[in-house]
mmCIF file of C-alpha atoms and ligand atoms in Angstrom:
data_model
loop_
_atom_site.group_PDB
_atom_site.id
_atom_site.type_symbol
_atom_site.label_atom_id
_atom_site.label_comp_id
_atom_site.label_asym_id
_atom_site.label_seq_id
_atom_site.Cartn_x
_atom_site.Cartn_y
_atom_site.Cartn_z
ATOM 1 C CA UNK Y 1 126.940 49.864 106.599
ATOM 2 C CA UNK Y 2 127.228 53.741 107.584
ATOM 3 C CA UNK Y 3 125.248 56.486 109.555
ATOM 4 C CA UNK Y 4 125.047 59.708 107.919
ATOM 5 C CA UNK Y 5 123.176 61.601 110.682
ATOM 6 C CA UNK Y 6 124.409 62.010 114.372
ATOM 7 C CA UNK Y 7 124.798 64.656 116.960
ATOM 8 C CA UNK Y 8 127.293 65.161 119.823
ATOM 9 C CA UNK Y 9 127.426 67.388 123.049
ATOM 10 C CA UNK Y 10 128.816 70.230 120.728
ATOM 11 C CA UNK Y 11 125.281 70.659 119.900
ATOM 12 C CA UNK Y 12 122.141 68.737 121.521
ATOM 13 C CA UNK Y 13 123.395 65.278 121.743
ATOM 14 C CA UNK Y 14 124.729 63.794 125.069
ATOM 15 C CA UNK Y 15 127.999 62.200 124.078
ATOM 16 C CA UNK Y 16 131.317 63.732 123.215
ATOM 17 C CA UNK Y 17 132.209 63.869 119.808
ATOM 18 C CA UNK Y 18 134.762 61.053 120.120
ATOM 19 C CA UNK Y 19 132.054 58.612 121.327
ATOM 20 C CA UNK Y 20 130.198 58.710 117.994
ATOM 21 C CA UNK Y 21 132.861 56.868 116.011
ATOM 22 C CA UNK Y 22 133.078 54.373 118.875
ATOM 23 C CA UNK Y 23 129.457 53.655 118.804
ATOM 24 C CA UNK Y 24 129.311 53.499 115.125
ATOM 25 C CA UNK Y 25 132.319 51.192 115.168
ATOM 26 C CA UNK Y 26 130.786 48.824 117.902
ATOM 27 C CA UNK Y 27 127.590 48.294 115.537
ATOM 28 C CA UNK Y 28 129.725 47.395 112.418
ATOM 29 C CA UNK Y 29 129.623 50.757 110.549
ATOM 30 C CA UNK Y 30 132.398 51.413 108.351
ATOM 31 C CA UNK Y 31 131.783 55.210 108.186
ATOM 32 C CA UNK Y 32 129.785 57.537 110.321
ATOM 33 C CA UNK Y 33 129.118 61.468 109.763
ATOM 34 C CA UNK Y 34 128.989 64.075 112.786
ATOM 35 C CA UNK Y 35 126.311 66.441 111.867
ATOM 36 C CA UNK Y 36 125.911 68.980 114.685
ATOM 37 C CA UNK Y 37 123.493 71.755 114.559
ATOM 38 C CA UNK Y 38 125.066 74.871 113.301
ATOM 39 C CA UNK Y 39 128.558 73.716 114.042
ATOM 40 C CA UNK Y 40 131.606 71.794 112.787
ATOM 41 C CA UNK Y 41 133.970 71.845 115.812
ATOM 42 C CA UNK Y 42 133.455 68.332 117.110
ATOM 43 C CA UNK Y 43 134.546 66.817 113.684
ATOM 44 C CA UNK Y 44 138.128 66.853 114.318
ATOM 45 C CA UNK Y 45 138.246 65.034 117.565
ATOM 46 C CA UNK Y 46 135.712 62.585 116.291
ATOM 47 C CA UNK Y 47 137.813 61.959 113.150
ATOM 48 C CA UNK Y 48 140.907 61.593 115.415
ATOM 49 C CA UNK Y 49 139.176 58.772 117.267
ATOM 50 C CA UNK Y 50 137.670 57.302 114.076
ATOM 51 C CA UNK Y 51 141.281 57.014 112.785
ATOM 52 C CA UNK Y 52 142.282 55.075 115.803
ATOM 53 C CA UNK Y 53 139.440 52.625 115.285
ATOM 54 C CA UNK Y 54 139.694 52.496 111.506
ATOM 55 C CA UNK Y 55 136.297 54.011 110.855
ATOM 56 C CA UNK Y 56 135.916 56.868 108.579
ATOM 57 C CA UNK Y 57 134.612 60.142 110.002
ATOM 58 C CA UNK Y 58 132.531 62.176 107.532
ATOM 59 C CA UNK Y 59 132.462 65.983 108.499
ATOM 60 C CA UNK Y 60 129.116 67.679 108.356
ATOM 61 C CA UNK Y 61 126.552 69.703 110.217
ATOM 62 C CA UNK Y 62 122.750 70.196 110.134
ATOM 63 C CA UNK Y 63 121.348 73.876 109.373
ATOM 64 C CA UNK Y 64 117.628 74.881 109.620
ATOM 65 C CA UNK Y 65 116.575 76.825 106.589
ATOM 66 C CA UNK Y 66 113.497 78.596 105.500
ATOM 67 C CA UNK Y 67 111.640 77.703 102.510
ATOM 68 C CA UNK Y 68 108.387 78.245 100.701
ATOM 69 C CA UNK Y 69 107.247 75.114 102.243
ATOM 70 C CA UNK Y 70 108.210 75.624 105.681
ATOM 71 C CA UNK Y 71 111.349 75.085 107.968
ATOM 72 C CA UNK Y 72 113.668 72.266 106.416
ATOM 73 C CA UNK Y 73 116.765 70.882 107.901
ATOM 74 C CA UNK Y 74 119.647 70.698 105.530
ATOM 75 C CA UNK Y 75 122.570 68.309 106.122
ATOM 76 C CA UNK Y 76 125.851 69.385 104.608
ATOM 77 C CA UNK Y 77 128.673 66.820 104.141
ATOM 78 C CA UNK Y 78 132.389 67.242 103.284
ATOM 79 C CA UNK Y 79 132.396 71.056 103.892
ATOM 80 C CA UNK Y 80 135.684 72.947 104.527
ATOM 81 C CA UNK Y 81 136.020 72.716 108.194
ATOM 82 C CA UNK Y 82 138.390 75.709 109.164
ATOM 83 C CA UNK Y 83 137.148 78.631 106.900
ATOM 84 C CA UNK Y 84 135.135 79.188 103.958
ATOM 85 C CA UNK Y 85 131.834 80.821 103.197
ATOM 86 C CA UNK Y 86 129.674 78.266 105.142
ATOM 87 C CA UNK Y 87 132.061 78.503 108.266
ATOM 88 C CA UNK Y 88 131.526 82.139 108.329
ATOM 89 C CA UNK Y 89 127.714 81.791 108.108
ATOM 90 C CA UNK Y 90 127.745 79.264 110.909
ATOM 91 C CA UNK Y 91 129.465 81.773 113.271
ATOM 92 C CA UNK Y 92 126.220 83.950 112.438
ATOM 93 C CA UNK Y 93 123.917 81.101 113.052
ATOM 94 C CA UNK Y 94 125.507 80.418 116.406
ATOM 95 C CA UNK Y 95 125.286 84.000 117.418
ATOM 96 C CA UNK Y 96 121.530 83.832 116.469
ATOM 97 C CA UNK Y 97 121.023 80.602 118.351
ATOM 98 C CA UNK Y 98 122.602 82.413 121.558
ATOM 99 C CA UNK Y 99 120.210 85.504 121.258
ATOM 100 C CA UNK Y 100 117.352 83.079 120.799
ATOM 101 C CA UNK Y 101 118.463 81.185 123.965
ATOM 102 C CA UNK Y 102 118.508 84.307 125.932
ATOM 103 C CA UNK Y 103 114.956 85.178 124.822
ATOM 104 C CA UNK Y 104 113.710 81.768 125.483
ATOM 105 C CA UNK Y 105 114.929 81.902 129.159
ATOM 106 C CA UNK Y 106 113.199 85.076 129.618
ATOM 107 C CA UNK Y 107 110.013 83.494 128.212
ATOM 108 C CA UNK Y 108 110.289 80.366 130.331
ATOM 109 C CA UNK Y 109 110.684 82.740 133.250
ATOM 110 C CA UNK Y 110 107.540 84.596 132.215
ATOM 111 C CA UNK Y 111 105.621 81.285 131.858
ATOM 112 C CA UNK Y 112 106.736 80.321 135.443
ATOM 113 C CA UNK Y 113 108.912 77.625 134.228
ATOM 114 C CA UNK Y 114 111.818 76.848 136.383
ATOM 115 C CA UNK Y 115 114.796 77.033 133.952
ATOM 116 C CA UNK Y 116 117.404 79.685 133.696
ATOM 117 C CA UNK Y 117 119.996 80.383 130.862
ATOM 118 C CA UNK Y 118 122.678 79.233 133.444
ATOM 119 C CA UNK Y 119 120.933 75.707 133.793
ATOM 120 C CA UNK Y 120 120.608 75.584 130.090
ATOM 121 C CA UNK Y 121 124.166 76.145 129.591
ATOM 122 C CA UNK Y 122 125.219 73.784 132.194
ATOM 123 C CA UNK Y 123 122.980 70.979 130.745
ATOM 124 C CA UNK Y 124 124.611 71.695 127.368
ATOM 125 C CA UNK Y 125 128.190 71.460 128.714
ATOM 126 C CA UNK Y 126 128.592 75.156 127.717
ATOM 127 C CA UNK Y 127 128.104 75.236 123.884
ATOM 128 C CA UNK Y 128 125.484 74.473 121.388
ATOM 129 C CA UNK Y 129 122.458 75.102 123.723
ATOM 130 C CA UNK Y 130 119.101 73.864 122.230
ATOM 131 C CA UNK Y 131 115.636 73.048 123.027
ATOM 132 C CA UNK Y 132 116.384 69.605 123.868
ATOM 133 C CA UNK Y 133 118.373 70.849 126.862
ATOM 134 C CA UNK Y 134 115.460 72.839 128.261
ATOM 135 C CA UNK Y 135 113.185 69.664 127.669
ATOM 136 C CA UNK Y 136 115.577 67.503 129.736
ATOM 137 C CA UNK Y 137 115.735 70.324 132.737
ATOM 138 C CA UNK Y 138 111.854 70.181 132.551
ATOM 139 C CA UNK Y 139 112.002 66.631 132.805
ATOM 140 C CA UNK Y 140 114.394 66.609 135.612
ATOM 141 C CA UNK Y 141 112.424 68.834 137.615
ATOM 142 C CA UNK Y 142 109.216 67.006 137.281
ATOM 143 C CA UNK Y 143 107.408 69.616 135.315
ATOM 144 C CA UNK Y 144 106.857 67.074 132.363
ATOM 145 C CA UNK Y 145 107.432 63.379 132.138
ATOM 146 C CA UNK Y 146 109.415 63.060 128.903
ATOM 147 C CA UNK Y 147 111.466 65.201 126.438
ATOM 148 C CA UNK Y 148 108.473 64.584 123.893
ATOM 149 C CA UNK Y 149 106.112 65.824 126.265
ATOM 150 C CA UNK Y 150 108.201 69.119 127.050
ATOM 151 C CA UNK Y 151 108.068 69.563 123.218
ATOM 152 C CA UNK Y 152 104.237 68.985 122.853
ATOM 153 C CA UNK Y 153 103.276 71.193 125.805
ATOM 154 C CA UNK Y 154 105.729 73.989 125.703
ATOM 155 C CA UNK Y 155 108.669 74.000 123.129
ATOM 156 C CA UNK Y 156 107.323 72.819 119.676
ATOM 157 C CA UNK Y 157 106.557 75.445 117.138
ATOM 158 C CA UNK Y 158 103.180 77.090 117.993
ATOM 159 C CA UNK Y 159 103.530 76.267 121.804
ATOM 160 C CA UNK Y 160 103.829 78.916 124.482
ATOM 161 C CA UNK Y 161 107.707 78.373 124.935
ATOM 162 C CA UNK Y 162 108.480 78.476 121.234
ATOM 163 C CA UNK Y 163 110.889 81.378 120.447
ATOM 164 C CA UNK Y 164 111.723 81.911 116.830
ATOM 165 C CA UNK Y 165 115.207 82.507 115.610
ATOM 166 C CA UNK Y 166 116.243 83.866 112.269
ATOM 167 C CA UNK Y 167 117.365 81.124 109.650
ATOM 168 C CA UNK Y 168 119.095 81.053 106.315
ATOM 169 C CA UNK Y 169 116.905 80.870 103.227
ATOM 170 C CA UNK Y 170 117.321 77.342 101.519
ATOM 171 C CA UNK Y 171 118.844 78.852 98.244
ATOM 172 C CA UNK Y 172 121.465 80.734 100.291
ATOM 173 C CA UNK Y 173 122.253 77.735 102.385
ATOM 174 C CA UNK Y 174 122.746 75.418 99.550
ATOM 175 C CA UNK Y 175 124.941 78.053 97.766
ATOM 176 C CA UNK Y 176 127.195 78.428 100.920
ATOM 177 C CA UNK Y 177 127.459 74.570 101.159
ATOM 178 C CA UNK Y 178 128.426 74.123 97.635
ATOM 179 C CA UNK Y 179 130.864 77.110 97.717
ATOM 180 C CA UNK Y 180 132.605 75.406 100.658
ATOM 181 C CA UNK Y 181 133.187 72.144 98.745
ATOM 182 C CA UNK Y 182 130.104 70.368 100.554
ATOM 183 C CA UNK Y 183 127.050 68.263 99.351
ATOM 184 C CA UNK Y 184 123.612 69.618 100.661
ATOM 185 C CA UNK Y 185 121.024 66.854 101.370
ATOM 186 C CA UNK Y 186 117.430 67.469 102.976
ATOM 187 C CA UNK Y 187 117.212 65.915 106.289
ATOM 188 C CA UNK Y 188 113.981 64.026 107.595
ATOM 189 C CA UNK Y 189 111.615 65.351 104.577
ATOM 190 C CA UNK Y 190 108.332 64.372 106.307
ATOM 191 C CA UNK Y 191 109.142 67.101 108.920
ATOM 192 C CA UNK Y 192 107.751 69.430 106.141
ATOM 193 C CA UNK Y 193 104.295 67.750 106.636
ATOM 194 C CA UNK Y 194 103.423 68.178 102.976
ATOM 195 C CA UNK Y 195 100.755 66.063 101.132
ATOM 196 C CA UNK Y 196 102.467 63.693 98.755
ATOM 197 C CA UNK Y 197 101.924 65.846 95.652
ATOM 198 C CA UNK Y 198 103.271 69.019 97.379
ATOM 199 C CA UNK Y 199 106.208 67.032 98.657
ATOM 200 C CA UNK Y 200 107.015 65.883 95.249
ATOM 201 C CA UNK Y 201 106.719 69.651 93.932
ATOM 202 C CA UNK Y 202 108.939 70.747 96.669
ATOM 203 C CA UNK Y 203 111.601 68.013 96.197
ATOM 204 C CA UNK Y 204 111.775 68.915 92.486
ATOM 205 C CA UNK Y 205 112.309 72.423 93.354
ATOM 206 C CA UNK Y 206 114.948 71.651 95.966
ATOM 207 C CA UNK Y 207 116.748 69.566 93.310
ATOM 208 C CA UNK Y 208 116.713 72.280 90.649
ATOM 209 C CA UNK Y 209 118.168 74.658 93.559
ATOM 210 C CA UNK Y 210 121.168 72.257 94.037
ATOM 211 C CA UNK Y 211 120.183 69.811 96.735
ATOM 212 C CA UNK Y 212 121.989 66.441 96.069
ATOM 213 C CA UNK Y 213 120.128 64.056 98.368
ATOM 214 C CA UNK Y 214 117.110 63.157 100.319
ATOM 215 C CA UNK Y 215 117.207 61.339 103.693
ATOM 216 C CA UNK Y 216 114.813 58.612 102.866
ATOM 217 C CA UNK Y 217 116.272 56.053 105.239
ATOM 218 C CA UNK Y 218 115.749 57.953 108.567
ATOM 219 C CA UNK Y 219 115.823 56.296 112.078
ATOM 220 C CA UNK Y 220 112.388 57.114 112.935
ATOM 221 C CA UNK Y 221 110.553 56.368 109.698
ATOM 222 C CA UNK Y 222 108.823 53.139 109.074
ATOM 223 C CA UNK Y 223 109.620 50.874 105.990
ATOM 224 C CA UNK Y 224 106.788 52.167 104.054
ATOM 225 C CA UNK Y 225 107.835 55.834 104.407
ATOM 226 C CA UNK Y 226 111.478 54.987 103.573
ATOM 227 C CA UNK Y 227 110.189 53.274 100.499
ATOM 228 C CA UNK Y 228 108.153 56.115 99.330
ATOM 229 C CA UNK Y 229 110.878 58.641 100.075
ATOM 230 C CA UNK Y 230 113.468 56.511 98.219
ATOM 231 C CA UNK Y 231 111.320 56.352 95.190
ATOM 232 C CA UNK Y 232 110.718 60.066 95.411
ATOM 233 C CA UNK Y 233 114.525 60.850 95.598
ATOM 234 C CA UNK Y 234 115.238 58.606 92.506
ATOM 235 C CA UNK Y 235 112.506 60.295 90.671
ATOM 236 C CA UNK Y 236 114.293 63.652 91.119
ATOM 237 C CA UNK Y 237 117.879 61.950 90.646
ATOM 238 C CA UNK Y 238 118.849 62.578 94.346
ATOM 239 C CA UNK Y 239 121.121 60.312 96.212
ATOM 240 C CA UNK Y 240 118.816 58.099 98.631
ATOM 241 C CA UNK Y 241 120.834 58.888 101.982
ATOM 242 C CA UNK Y 242 120.079 57.765 105.433
ATOM 243 C CA UNK Y 243 120.925 58.066 109.220
ATOM 244 C CA UNK Y 244 119.735 57.661 112.674
ATOM 245 C CA UNK Y 245 119.584 61.252 114.025
ATOM 246 C CA UNK Y 246 121.280 59.714 117.123
ATOM 247 C CA UNK Y 247 121.268 62.421 120.123
ATOM 248 C CA UNK Y 248 122.083 59.939 123.031
ATOM 249 C CA UNK Y 249 119.828 60.485 125.913
ATOM 250 C CA UNK Y 250 117.905 63.320 124.355
ATOM 251 C CA UNK Y 251 116.468 60.926 121.869
ATOM 252 C CA UNK Y 252 116.624 57.715 123.804
ATOM 253 C CA UNK Y 253 114.973 55.578 121.292
ATOM 254 C CA UNK Y 254 117.810 56.021 118.680
ATOM 255 C CA UNK Y 255 120.979 54.246 118.301
ATOM 256 C CA UNK Y 256 124.031 55.045 116.048
ATOM 257 C CA UNK Y 257 124.105 53.014 112.908
ATOM 258 C CA UNK Y 258 120.797 50.972 113.551
ATOM 259 C CA UNK Y 259 118.264 53.562 114.906
ATOM 260 C CA UNK Y 260 115.515 51.804 116.504
ATOM 261 C CA UNK Y 261 117.058 48.527 115.381
ATOM 262 C CA UNK Y 262 116.002 48.430 111.798
ATOM 263 C CA UNK Y 263 118.386 50.937 110.184
ATOM 264 C CA UNK Y 264 120.667 49.822 107.476
ATOM 265 C CA UNK Y 265 122.266 52.465 105.234
ATOM 266 C CA UNK Y 266 124.736 50.798 102.647
ATOM 267 C CA UNK Y 267 128.336 52.141 102.332
ATOM 268 C CA UNK Y 268 127.770 52.965 98.682
ATOM 269 C CA UNK Y 269 125.639 55.950 99.656
ATOM 270 C CA UNK Y 270 128.788 57.504 100.762
ATOM 271 C CA UNK Y 271 130.552 57.129 97.344
ATOM 272 C CA UNK Y 272 127.125 58.238 95.557
ATOM 273 C CA UNK Y 273 127.235 61.456 97.731
ATOM 274 C CA UNK Y 274 131.125 61.826 97.088
ATOM 275 C CA UNK Y 275 130.370 61.933 93.482
ATOM 276 C CA UNK Y 276 128.010 65.015 93.843
ATOM 277 C CA UNK Y 277 130.963 67.106 95.180
ATOM 278 C CA UNK Y 278 131.082 70.373 93.417
ATOM 279 C CA UNK Y 279 133.930 70.805 90.882
ATOM 280 C CA UNK Y 280 136.923 72.634 92.261
ATOM 281 C CA UNK Y 281 137.095 76.087 91.046
HETATM 282 P P1 AMP G 301 116.638 74.015 118.407
HETATM 283 O O1 AMP G 301 117.914 73.897 117.226
HETATM 284 O O2 AMP G 301 117.376 74.490 119.682
HETATM 285 O O3 AMP G 301 115.651 74.847 118.011
HETATM 286 O O4 AMP G 301 116.064 72.594 118.663
HETATM 287 C C1 AMP G 301 116.151 71.586 117.658
HETATM 288 C C2 AMP G 301 116.101 70.194 118.255
HETATM 289 O O5 AMP G 301 114.840 70.003 118.862
HETATM 290 C C3 AMP G 301 116.321 69.180 117.280
HETATM 291 O O6 AMP G 301 117.256 68.134 117.952
HETATM 292 C C4 AMP G 301 115.042 68.437 117.051
HETATM 293 O O7 AMP G 301 114.973 67.100 116.963
HETATM 294 C C5 AMP G 301 114.300 68.830 118.462
HETATM 295 N N1 AMP G 301 112.840 69.105 118.241
HETATM 296 C C6 AMP G 301 112.335 69.886 117.554
HETATM 297 N N2 AMP G 301 111.013 69.765 117.482
HETATM 298 C C7 AMP G 301 110.723 68.669 118.232
HETATM 299 C C8 AMP G 301 109.453 68.009 118.595
HETATM 300 N N3 AMP G 301 108.375 68.491 118.402
HETATM 301 N N4 AMP G 301 109.656 66.771 119.363
HETATM 302 C C9 AMP G 301 110.860 66.583 119.779
HETATM 303 N N5 AMP G 301 111.984 67.024 119.427
HETATM 304 C C10 AMP G 301 111.897 68.114 118.596
HETATM 305 ZN ZN1 ZN G 302 119.239 68.047 117.641
HETATM 306 FE FE1 FE G 303 116.992 67.784 112.197
HETATM 307 FE FE1 FE G 304 119.489 66.000 113.576
#
């Protein structure tokens, strides 16, 4: 089995990159992807540790995109890691994220919430600051009782401490991923919150735009949703992919490889994705 969706402390996970292959190996995975938000700089350390353990480390990242249907998270696998068009765009996304974080800190101050930019950076370990870090500080200071509550009360889209940041459009993101030798996959598709018929339409459009897979077997989806999304993916000739979305202590219900205990993503998914790599120019 494999896990195609995990985060390290280079973004908003709590574990260092090297720990991801260790955890995956311990539960019996033969491959694991590291997919930090907007960055690839944990991949090398994780791959090196994976090599020692004899587990394949798939390089990747997760990028938030604008679509006609709302914000979508796009997973990118096998992309060039040291250069190339996606790498350049990721630097821009990191800049936008850091500008958002400064505005977010100002908003939190306005709201009287006790979280400074310095505390956010300390919580994140310096890089990859995101909303889960703010949520963890609010929990620690007793303002809310869980990360989930921090989102529901303050940080989720539409809540008082939500601060927008610019995103890539989906078409542009897909183009960048493919131009960097990568394979784009739609993460946790139910986050779009579309009615079944609209979701079908949206997925058809995404497939036409060059998306290669759909994350149907997602750590937090129950069996019926995984089955529905797997059928949807197959209808549109997309690879049925899966992963835990492990974030360590920031999503304490999820473990690498097994999610909440009922996740199994077969190893063949990785070869199916590999077969969708763009032809070399
Ligand atoms: P950011 O990239 O900083 O905007 O934050 C994105 C992170 O926040 C991802 O790890 C999401 O899983 C998490 N997140 C977004 N919305 C929610 C929510 N409503 N509840 C819990 N976590 C969320
Ligand atoms: Zn995250
Ligand atoms: Fe996501
Ligand atoms: Fe994720």
